[in-house]
Amino acid sequence: MAQENIMERRAIPDLLNKKYYIPEYQRGYRWEEKQVLDLLNDLYTFFSGDSKGQFYCLQPIVVKKTMIEGEEWLEVIDGQQRLTTLLILMRVFDQLNAPKFGKPTMHGYTIHYATRPKMQNIFDTISITADADNNVVIDDAKNEWAKYIDSLYIYNAAKTILAWFIADNARVNIYGSHFYSPIDCDPKRKPVQVVWYETYENKDPHDIFNRMNSLKVGLSCSELIRSIFLSSCTQFNLGKTDDLSESLRIEVKNERFQQRQSSINEKWDEIEQHMRDKSFQAFLTSRNFTDRNAINLLFDLISGKYTSKRVNSQYTKLNKEDELYTYLYLKKMVDDDKDAWATWQKILNIYEKLLYWYHDRDLYHRTGLLNAIAEKGQEDDVICILLSEQQSKTALRNKVITMIQESMTLPENKELRQPIEKLSQLSYDNNVHYKYIKQLLLLHNVETSRLQTSGEFFSFNSFRYTKDNRPKVWTLEHIHAQNSDCLPETNKESWYEWIRYNCESMKKLTLGDPKLIKTQASIIAQLEKDSAENENGEPHCKTTKYTFENIKDLFDSVANFYASLDALADRAKPMHQLSNMALLDLGQNAMVGKSPFEVKRQMISNQIADNVYYPICTQKVFLKLYNCESMQIHSWSQRDRELYFEDMKGKLKLYIAEDAFNQ
């Protein structure tokens, strides 16, 4: 009669001194700081609360007995993240809880990783020491396995645990009173328990693992995919062995099997590390990718999970709405190939192809541009379309150029229901045209970077996100705001901000002409007067007496003053509005965008010096690098506009008909 499965509560002491085996199909240790802190705080709240006689129960640990080299081990089917964290916690806590004189009493158990056999002793190396400043730290020098990402997570968890205990010395005493309490302890003590589930099912543990995890979101698709390739029942074509004896044939096949899985495991970690590169991610997709396992992005691109209907799928019967779509897609690939190694080679081929595109200056910039301007819901389309193309490198490059040309087709004239013919017909106030102009200016920036023979590539990641990973919002702004119509008619807070920025910039100007100095002083005085606070602490420009006509007059005075600094500025024939447009991410400084060139130049120049990111063409505009003929830096002159527009025309004529640039 088959033995019944065991399901019971067990306390920490019941877990000790056992041997736990983490099989190939399990993901590596991946608990982040938040998960570790959540566990520590939950336990502390439980220990220090009024719940006498109760217990704290962790999520289940599912195991099955297995024999490894003649020894009995417990194969962990589910719960290895919790088991690993508890062991790290014991290593740190036991050292902190050591007697003042003498060695600490160390608790624990053995964890053996099938994919990391050499890491079995890593937990013994977690050691508390003092750094050069006498701060208590985890000794990183003891980590002999730093090349494995698992070891970094383990050591980071240890650092998090140590910092948490050090933050409040009372925590060690509280933990010491309860953490190692057995099930049948004194009612005043509070044991930590787990749901222990020991299965005796006559099934492969990998199948149990998949069945359990298909019902919850705990595992990502990449972790399930990993189990396809690194399971003991993975199907590989191991080559011919018919001419060998049975015993030798088994030995050879086992060796080949291990070699393949070892190779996959090693390459998997390499790919995971590279896919974590934010620059690589931003090149591959403009989708907001946040998965904890970066390799998921590669698998999503292979499966086309997030592509639109215009991209054909190899397996049309699979439902993209299914959370496990990417896993099911890869599993279908393996099933069709009837050889996991052949499927893995296809994955590597795609990965290497993406790497080649990423490092190729032309393909990087052009493909990245197409991703950056992709419509919502089509962020992965470009890469997936290009991956499906079975073409030569030259044909692929031409395909990308064609795709850009198609994306830069001039928007439609609604009255004639056909594309407009000239860029001069674009209207800043038309939403469709506004979007097109932004796209055109981004292309100008990307092409400027691409056409450099050396130097940095355009950073799509820096274009999309701030250093603290907040999304940027790039807007079209006039390089030189010359018309007061750009000011809001009723938002007096915006008027105040505009006056403040312009007053600060005006004060920084150093002039030599006495007449200009006199005019400058007069305008500064007016700016200060309009922003001065009354007896109620309210700026004059925010009072009911101050009208839109007042701010318009002030705007015109400032604009005319800057125009007077350059005899050529804004006095020749009008130029196309593109010559007075740039991409800016002003954040909280929105009213700077409504200010004259000099105000923007001062702010942006300072930010560039402080390593704040601006696209290359925006930098060149406000550092006055398009016009090497003039020493005038305070205004955006007619000649500046001509040179800027000509540069735009020269760099974009491959994608936009040259006639479209004519007036």
XYZ file of C-alpha atoms in Angstrom:
663
model
C 0.000 0.000 0.000
C 1.343 3.409 -1.009
C 2.530 5.584 1.829
C 0.327 8.590 2.622
C 1.629 12.078 1.990
C 2.550 14.004 5.135
C 1.178 17.480 5.814
C 1.868 18.961 9.246
C 3.206 22.020 11.017
C 6.878 21.998 11.895
C 8.903 24.531 13.873
C 12.396 25.788 13.060
C 14.150 23.103 15.166
C 12.391 20.423 13.069
C 14.043 21.780 9.920
C 17.580 21.703 11.308
C 20.378 19.276 10.466
C 18.657 17.983 7.345
C 19.940 17.817 3.782
C 17.921 19.765 1.242
C 18.476 19.298 -2.460
C 17.490 22.106 -4.875
C 16.938 20.443 -8.290
C 17.843 21.819 -11.712
C 14.360 22.999 -12.576
C 14.213 25.404 -9.618
C 15.099 29.056 -10.079
C 18.043 30.480 -8.179
C 17.685 32.445 -4.949
C 15.998 35.738 -5.832
C 14.589 37.386 -2.693
C 14.997 41.156 -2.835
C 15.480 43.521 0.121
C 11.727 44.173 0.461
C 10.859 40.479 0.777
C 13.589 39.923 3.371
C 12.490 42.970 5.392
C 8.845 41.901 5.200
C 9.755 38.546 6.774
C 11.906 40.147 9.502
C 9.258 42.720 10.400
C 6.417 40.188 10.361
C 8.293 37.918 12.751
C 9.258 40.817 15.026
C 5.642 42.032 15.190
C 4.551 38.501 16.078
C 7.278 38.009 18.705
C 6.679 41.359 20.418
C 2.875 41.246 20.318
C 0.346 39.920 22.847
C -0.327 36.636 21.038
C 0.896 34.253 23.770
C 0.708 30.587 22.903
C 0.143 31.298 19.223
C 2.522 30.580 16.382
C 3.664 32.283 13.188
C 3.248 30.075 10.125
C 5.266 30.517 6.942
C 4.095 29.350 3.523
C 4.419 25.629 2.679
C 7.645 23.765 2.093
C 7.076 20.830 -0.246
C 9.679 18.054 -0.334
C 10.186 14.519 -1.574
C 12.825 12.053 -0.403
C 15.464 11.174 -2.962
C 18.742 9.245 -2.981
C 21.907 11.012 -4.159
C 25.118 8.985 -4.247
C 23.759 6.609 -1.624
C 22.597 9.354 0.756
C 19.036 10.380 1.549
C 18.183 13.983 0.687
C 14.964 15.978 0.664
C 14.306 17.328 -2.816
C 12.681 20.748 -2.432
C 9.754 21.041 -4.842
C 8.476 24.330 -3.432
C 9.713 26.709 -0.710
C 13.424 26.916 -1.434
C 13.331 30.756 -1.289
C 11.991 30.579 2.287
C 14.407 27.793 3.278
C 17.352 29.775 1.934
C 16.285 33.016 3.640
C 15.793 31.230 6.975
C 19.282 29.727 6.742
C 20.814 33.147 5.964
C 18.871 34.592 8.894
C 20.245 31.889 11.212
C 23.839 32.555 10.096
C 23.585 36.279 10.828
C 21.456 36.015 13.974
C 23.598 33.297 15.599
C 26.717 35.471 15.277
C 24.932 38.508 16.725
C 23.468 36.368 19.532
C 26.819 34.879 20.535
C 27.949 35.045 24.169
C 30.296 37.871 25.040
C 33.120 35.389 25.479
C 33.152 32.250 23.396
C 31.988 31.002 20.041
C 28.394 31.337 18.826
C 26.111 28.318 18.692
C 25.419 27.889 14.997
C 22.163 26.388 13.743
C 21.390 25.334 10.227
C 21.002 22.678 7.599
C 22.636 21.746 4.314
C 21.412 23.133 1.008
C 22.827 21.596 -2.150
C 22.110 23.279 -5.493
C 22.111 20.905 -8.454
C 23.164 23.761 -10.742
C 25.659 25.197 -8.245
C 27.294 22.216 -6.503
C 30.315 24.280 -5.487
C 28.097 26.762 -3.616
C 27.071 24.233 -0.961
C 29.380 25.862 1.581
C 28.444 29.465 0.816
C 26.303 29.804 3.955
C 29.265 28.878 6.161
C 31.159 31.851 4.703
C 28.598 34.455 5.796
C 30.710 36.235 8.368
C 30.287 39.452 10.347
C 33.343 41.681 10.557
C 34.321 45.339 10.986
C 35.350 47.566 8.082
C 38.034 50.266 8.060
C 35.655 52.689 9.795
C 34.816 50.081 12.448
C 31.307 49.591 11.051
C 29.795 46.131 11.474
C 29.426 44.574 7.999
C 29.178 41.271 6.154
C 32.614 40.249 4.917
C 32.318 40.295 1.099
C 35.840 38.933 0.767
C 34.557 35.527 1.872
C 32.270 35.261 -1.177
C 34.223 32.969 -3.498
C 31.243 32.620 -5.847
C 30.682 36.273 -6.793
C 30.408 35.365 -10.495
C 27.114 33.591 -9.735
C 24.123 35.897 -9.439
C 22.653 33.586 -6.754
C 25.575 34.368 -4.452
C 25.004 38.112 -4.834
C 21.376 37.722 -3.760
C 22.432 35.546 -0.806
C 25.043 38.031 0.384
C 22.708 40.993 -0.176
C 20.064 39.259 1.949
C 22.661 38.762 4.697
C 23.537 42.477 4.578
C 19.866 43.427 4.783
C 19.372 41.155 7.807
C 22.475 42.494 9.566
C 21.464 46.136 8.987
C 17.966 45.405 10.288
C 19.245 43.907 13.555
C 21.839 46.659 14.065
C 19.176 49.358 13.657
C 17.612 48.235 16.966
C 19.639 46.158 19.440
C 16.466 44.971 21.179
C 15.603 42.912 18.129
C 18.326 40.351 18.831
C 16.946 39.709 22.325
C 13.374 39.443 21.066
C 14.383 36.968 18.352
C 16.531 35.043 20.829
C 13.503 34.450 23.046
C 11.330 32.912 20.367
C 12.953 32.068 17.026
C 14.222 28.568 17.875
C 11.209 27.607 19.996
C 9.952 24.042 19.354
C 6.335 23.146 18.608
C 5.623 21.992 22.176
C 7.296 24.950 23.873
C 6.225 26.940 26.932
C 3.051 28.956 26.136
C 4.987 32.164 26.793
C 7.209 31.431 23.817
C 6.145 31.802 20.202
C 7.443 29.265 17.689
C 8.010 30.014 14.014
C 6.422 27.251 11.977
C 6.061 26.129 8.378
C 3.493 23.968 6.648
C 5.521 20.849 5.934
C 4.270 18.815 2.977
C 6.198 15.643 2.216
C 4.952 13.866 -0.890
C 5.253 10.182 -1.656
C 3.545 10.446 -5.052
C 4.971 8.112 -7.648
C 5.556 10.994 -10.028
C 8.531 12.985 -11.232
C 9.066 15.945 -8.826
C 9.350 18.209 -11.879
C 5.781 17.347 -12.876
C 4.571 18.056 -9.323
C 6.480 21.353 -9.417
C 4.849 22.420 -12.696
C 1.376 21.372 -11.578
C 1.678 23.351 -8.336
C 3.064 26.467 -9.962
C 0.693 26.546 -12.929
C -2.008 27.479 -10.404
C -0.222 30.564 -9.021
C 1.772 33.525 -10.221
C 4.739 32.778 -7.940
C 6.977 31.694 -10.774
C 7.684 33.813 -13.815
C 7.632 32.262 -17.275
C 11.438 32.235 -17.454
C 11.619 30.120 -14.304
C 9.186 27.609 -15.768
C 11.158 27.671 -19.035
C 14.325 26.990 -17.074
C 12.697 23.864 -15.688
C 12.134 22.627 -19.259
C 15.859 22.665 -19.967
C 17.289 21.755 -16.558
C 15.076 18.913 -15.423
C 16.270 15.344 -14.952
C 13.650 14.329 -17.521
C 14.686 16.886 -20.185
C 14.853 15.279 -23.627
C 18.165 15.811 -25.452
C 19.420 14.225 -28.652
C 22.609 12.755 -27.202
C 24.003 11.344 -30.435
C 24.694 7.794 -31.515
C 26.005 5.281 -28.992
C 24.932 2.052 -30.718
C 28.504 0.791 -31.063
C 29.086 0.921 -27.289
C 28.341 -1.614 -24.607
C 25.226 -0.999 -22.538
C 27.125 0.127 -19.441
C 29.405 2.427 -21.429
C 26.444 3.741 -23.425
C 24.667 4.760 -20.212
C 27.819 6.413 -18.908
C 28.402 8.348 -22.146
C 24.797 9.478 -22.351
C 24.862 10.645 -18.728
C 28.042 12.583 -19.386
C 26.621 14.237 -22.506
C 23.393 15.022 -20.657
C 25.311 16.717 -17.831
C 27.488 18.639 -20.290
C 24.456 20.035 -22.089
C 22.715 21.104 -18.884
C 25.903 22.575 -17.480
C 26.384 24.583 -20.679
C 22.766 25.817 -20.617
C 23.011 26.754 -16.956
C 26.218 28.733 -17.424
C 24.959 30.545 -20.520
C 21.622 31.243 -18.828
C 23.367 33.248 -16.099
C 25.407 35.149 -18.676
C 22.281 36.093 -20.624
C 20.431 37.066 -17.434
C 23.250 39.419 -16.461
C 23.398 41.072 -19.873
C 19.622 41.380 -20.175
C 19.670 43.391 -16.927
C 21.485 46.170 -18.780
C 18.919 48.997 -18.946
C 20.514 50.313 -22.124
C 20.022 46.930 -23.815
C 16.421 46.743 -22.602
C 15.632 50.262 -23.863
C 17.059 49.348 -27.271
C 14.908 46.217 -27.507
C 11.571 47.719 -26.459
C 9.930 50.922 -25.277
C 7.613 48.802 -23.149
C 7.989 49.369 -19.412
C 9.782 46.130 -18.517
C 9.829 45.410 -14.776
C 10.128 41.615 -14.496
C 12.487 40.444 -11.739
C 14.121 38.031 -14.212
C 15.512 40.041 -17.116
C 15.839 37.002 -19.371
C 12.030 37.052 -19.561
C 12.354 39.933 -22.025
C 14.286 37.699 -24.418
C 11.655 34.956 -24.180
C 8.812 37.469 -24.592
C 10.430 38.699 -27.811
C 10.875 35.143 -29.084
C 7.233 34.304 -28.371
C 5.889 37.697 -29.472
C 3.647 37.846 -26.405
C 3.336 41.633 -26.451
C 3.177 42.164 -30.209
C 0.139 43.522 -32.016
C -1.974 41.633 -34.540
C 0.237 42.782 -37.411
C 2.939 40.347 -36.251
C 2.249 36.718 -37.114
C 2.656 34.054 -34.421
C 4.066 30.585 -35.066
C 1.538 29.019 -32.695
C -1.799 30.683 -33.372
C -3.778 28.393 -31.048
C -2.025 29.776 -27.970
C -3.758 32.646 -26.191
C -1.565 35.709 -25.606
C -3.790 36.733 -22.709
C -2.641 33.621 -20.837
C -0.091 34.586 -18.169
C 1.905 31.489 -19.087
C 1.820 32.195 -22.850
C 5.591 32.634 -23.206
C 6.284 29.438 -21.249
C 3.749 27.476 -23.308
C 5.260 28.897 -26.516
C 8.785 27.778 -25.584
C 7.496 24.410 -24.420
C 5.793 23.963 -27.802
C 9.092 24.772 -29.507
C 10.854 22.059 -27.479
C 8.064 19.578 -28.164
C 8.238 20.266 -31.907
C 12.029 20.019 -32.014
C 11.970 16.825 -29.913
C 15.366 17.972 -28.667
C 15.763 20.651 -25.985
C 19.349 21.250 -27.088
C 18.218 22.172 -30.618
C 15.693 24.611 -29.150
C 18.346 26.099 -26.891
C 20.598 26.669 -29.917
C 17.751 28.593 -31.582
C 17.410 30.756 -28.472
C 21.157 31.430 -28.445
C 21.064 32.301 -32.134
C 18.355 34.916 -31.502
C 20.205 36.287 -28.485
C 23.460 36.614 -30.445
C 21.569 38.313 -33.282
C 20.113 40.889 -30.871
C 23.565 41.476 -29.404
C 24.969 42.073 -32.886
C 22.251 44.619 -33.649
C 22.868 46.299 -30.305
C 26.583 46.775 -30.996
C 26.177 47.742 -34.668
C 26.040 51.555 -34.850
C 23.570 51.742 -37.748
C 21.216 48.985 -36.620
C 21.285 50.140 -32.990
C 20.208 53.690 -33.783
C 17.681 52.907 -36.476
C 16.074 49.966 -34.702
C 16.099 51.798 -31.380
C 14.408 54.795 -33.026
C 11.628 52.601 -34.406
C 11.064 51.134 -30.935
C 11.105 54.582 -29.329
C 8.341 55.915 -31.602
C 6.233 52.718 -31.528
C 2.545 53.089 -30.742
C 1.218 51.722 -27.456
C 0.630 47.991 -27.852
C 3.252 47.752 -30.620
C 6.397 48.251 -28.530
C 7.810 44.787 -29.385
C 6.648 44.694 -33.007
C 9.824 45.995 -34.649
C 12.201 43.484 -33.045
C 9.809 40.581 -33.664
C 9.295 41.587 -37.304
C 13.054 41.828 -37.881
C 13.666 38.482 -36.140
C 11.171 36.848 -38.508
C 13.012 38.178 -41.560
C 15.256 35.570 -43.169
C 17.388 38.101 -45.028
C 20.989 39.073 -45.577
C 22.527 41.800 -43.449
C 22.245 44.281 -46.318
C 18.582 43.436 -46.869
C 17.947 43.769 -43.130
C 19.525 47.227 -43.051
C 17.422 48.295 -46.034
C 14.318 46.912 -44.311
C 14.957 49.073 -41.250
C 15.470 52.179 -43.404
C 12.216 51.454 -45.227
C 10.378 51.088 -41.915
C 11.655 54.503 -40.796
C 10.669 56.069 -44.112
C 7.169 54.660 -43.715
C 6.922 55.961 -40.151
C 8.005 59.438 -41.320
C 5.297 59.764 -43.981
C 3.892 63.260 -43.590
C 0.532 63.364 -41.786
C -2.663 63.677 -43.747
C -4.364 66.873 -44.771
C -7.861 66.127 -43.471
C -9.571 68.309 -46.086
C -7.823 66.691 -49.056
C -7.487 63.279 -47.366
C -3.913 62.883 -48.558
C -0.500 63.550 -46.962
C 0.609 67.158 -46.799
C 3.524 67.949 -49.108
C 5.634 70.365 -47.082
C 6.925 70.418 -43.524
C 5.942 74.088 -43.467
C 2.313 72.930 -43.477
C 2.731 71.294 -40.074
C 0.834 73.020 -37.291
C 2.186 73.081 -33.748
C -1.403 73.290 -32.460
C -2.593 70.179 -34.302
C -2.217 67.080 -32.072
C -1.294 64.783 -34.976
C 1.226 67.284 -36.320
C 2.619 67.929 -32.836
C 3.321 64.210 -32.446
C 4.945 64.094 -35.891
C 7.231 67.040 -35.101
C 8.349 65.344 -31.863
C 9.068 62.194 -33.866
C 11.016 64.180 -36.453
C 13.140 65.919 -33.821
C 13.868 62.593 -32.105
C 14.969 61.167 -35.469
C 17.244 64.202 -35.934
C 18.862 63.518 -32.546
C 19.259 59.798 -33.197
C 20.685 60.359 -36.681
C 23.135 62.933 -35.344
C 24.468 60.306 -32.924
C 24.474 57.550 -35.569
C 26.432 59.611 -38.107
C 29.252 60.329 -35.684
C 32.206 58.159 -36.613
C 32.967 57.621 -32.943
C 31.632 58.600 -29.554
C 28.685 57.461 -27.505
C 25.570 55.917 -28.983
C 22.251 57.670 -28.431
C 20.961 56.589 -25.008
C 17.346 55.476 -25.371
C 17.322 54.601 -21.676
C 18.435 58.095 -20.603
C 15.903 59.544 -23.023
C 13.095 57.550 -21.398
C 14.014 57.605 -17.687
C 15.625 59.800 -15.058
C 18.478 58.416 -12.956
C 15.989 57.347 -10.298
C 13.961 55.526 -12.962
C 11.090 57.998 -13.280
C 9.665 58.356 -16.802
C 10.534 61.548 -18.651
C 8.019 63.604 -20.594
C 9.651 65.305 -23.559
C 7.744 68.247 -24.970
C 8.098 70.465 -28.013
C 9.347 73.850 -26.923
C 10.241 77.009 -28.816
C 13.975 77.537 -28.674
C 13.236 81.241 -28.393
C 9.746 82.175 -27.217
C 9.109 85.416 -29.109
C 5.346 85.697 -28.803
C 3.404 86.349 -25.602
C 0.591 84.136 -26.900
C 2.516 81.179 -25.420
C 1.681 82.434 -21.916
C -1.436 81.071 -20.194
C -4.107 83.759 -19.941
C -5.381 83.022 -16.441
C -2.744 80.983 -14.601
C -1.104 83.636 -12.437
C 1.108 81.070 -10.703
C 2.667 80.436 -14.120
C 3.130 84.155 -14.622
C 4.968 84.363 -11.310
C 7.245 81.461 -12.260
C 7.988 83.078 -15.634
C 8.860 86.413 -13.993
C 11.106 84.695 -11.424
C 13.099 82.703 -14.015
C 13.519 85.696 -16.307
C 14.575 87.985 -13.478
C 17.271 85.524 -12.348
C 18.598 85.115 -15.899
C 18.551 88.843 -16.655
C 20.665 89.549 -13.558
C 23.355 87.123 -14.731
C 23.981 88.986 -18.013
C 27.213 90.957 -18.229
C 26.994 93.689 -20.869
C 29.348 96.410 -22.068
C 27.015 98.782 -23.917
C 25.765 101.533 -21.518
C 22.399 101.812 -23.321
C 21.821 98.071 -23.012
C 22.877 98.139 -19.343
C 20.340 100.892 -18.692
C 17.564 98.949 -20.440
C 18.581 95.811 -18.575
C 18.339 97.589 -15.213
C 14.924 98.984 -16.087
C 13.541 95.572 -17.028
C 15.006 93.940 -13.896
C 13.357 96.617 -11.795
C 9.996 95.904 -13.448
C 10.418 92.147 -13.004
C 11.248 92.616 -9.324
C 8.320 94.961 -8.838
C 5.835 92.558 -10.440
C 7.068 89.655 -8.317
C 7.384 91.615 -5.047
C 5.069 90.569 -2.239
C 2.525 92.921 -0.697
C 1.721 93.202 3.015
C -0.309 89.973 2.745
C 2.632 88.043 1.343
C 1.053 87.865 -2.136
C 3.209 88.625 -5.227
C 1.941 91.639 -7.152
C 1.493 89.603 -10.347
C -0.995 87.344 -8.532
C -3.260 90.144 -7.366
C -6.570 90.991 -9.047
C -5.164 94.301 -10.272
C -2.543 92.537 -12.368
C -3.954 91.498 -15.767
C -2.916 89.484 -18.782
C -2.145 92.767 -20.551
C 0.428 93.533 -17.840
C 2.257 90.217 -18.272
C 2.093 90.540 -22.085
C 3.718 93.976 -21.946
C 6.434 92.642 -19.661
C 6.982 89.653 -21.953
C 7.344 91.930 -24.986
C 9.858 94.109 -23.136
C 11.997 91.094 -22.287
C 11.718 89.638 -25.818
C 12.627 92.965 -27.454
C 15.596 93.381 -25.131
C 17.076 90.019 -26.140
C 16.374 90.789 -29.792
C 18.395 93.982 -29.448
C 21.449 91.970 -28.369
C 21.876 90.641 -31.895
C 21.175 92.757 -34.931
C 20.216 89.639 -36.903
C 17.976 88.018 -34.286
C 14.341 87.640 -35.297
C 14.511 90.505 -37.806
C 15.026 88.751 -41.121
C 12.375 86.824 -43.026
C 10.425 84.288 -40.954
C 11.895 80.795 -40.944
C 10.052 77.484 -40.751
C 8.889 76.805 -37.190
C 11.031 73.641 -37.070
C 14.060 75.925 -36.909
C 12.761 77.209 -33.580
C 11.790 73.850 -32.039
C 13.669 71.529 -29.689
C 12.865 68.625 -27.377
C 12.932 69.571 -23.694
C 12.091 67.732 -20.500
C 11.606 70.644 -18.138
C 9.757 68.828 -15.375
C 8.781 71.369 -12.746
C 10.373 74.172 -14.796
C 7.576 74.300 -17.387
C 7.527 78.109 -17.577
C 11.172 78.132 -18.637
C 9.862 76.765 -21.927
C 7.850 79.968 -22.399
C 10.905 82.142 -21.886
C 13.433 83.709 -24.266
C 16.450 81.749 -25.458
C 18.839 83.170 -22.865
C 16.766 81.917 -19.920
C 16.759 78.394 -21.334
C 20.432 78.603 -22.298
C 21.533 79.443 -18.766
C 19.452 76.728 -17.116
C 20.212 73.990 -19.645
C 23.939 74.803 -19.811
C 24.167 74.484 -16.030
C 22.269 71.198 -16.073
C 24.454 69.784 -18.849
C 27.499 70.700 -16.727
C 25.864 68.755 -13.867
C 25.443 65.703 -16.139
C 21.685 66.107 -16.541
C 20.725 64.309 -19.735
C 19.642 66.226 -22.835
C 19.562 64.802 -26.378
C 22.552 65.733 -28.502
C 20.737 68.230 -30.762
C 19.143 70.002 -27.804
C 22.625 70.320 -26.307
C 24.032 71.730 -29.550
C 21.202 74.281 -29.773
C 21.652 75.704 -26.293
C 25.447 75.506 -26.335
C 25.300 77.398 -29.656
C 27.277 74.734 -31.526
C 25.418 74.993 -34.831
C 26.778 78.483 -35.461
C 30.560 78.677 -35.231
C 30.599 82.009 -37.069
C 29.187 84.144 -34.241
C 30.370 84.880 -30.715
C 26.856 86.015 -29.726
C 25.512 83.520 -27.176
C 22.481 85.314 -25.729
C 20.005 84.960 -28.601
C 18.771 82.448 -31.189
C 19.473 84.423 -34.320
C 18.258 84.112 -37.898
C 21.600 82.560 -38.849
C 21.339 80.052 -35.979
C 17.976 78.961 -37.297
C 19.188 78.615 -40.865
C 22.137 76.430 -39.851
C 19.987 74.296 -37.506
C 17.367 73.751 -40.217
C 20.003 72.913 -42.839
C 21.549 70.346 -40.507
C 18.117 68.812 -39.988
C 17.496 68.698 -43.735
C 20.865 67.099 -44.484
C 20.532 64.362 -41.889
C 16.897 63.455 -42.572
C 16.759 63.544 -46.382
C 17.190 59.742 -46.499
C 13.860 59.355 -44.711
C 11.881 62.444 -45.729
C 11.715 63.731 -49.311
C 14.063 66.689 -49.730
C 11.290 68.737 -51.369
C 9.316 68.552 -48.127
C 11.916 70.828 -46.499
C 11.398 73.600 -49.042
C 9.171 76.550 -48.157
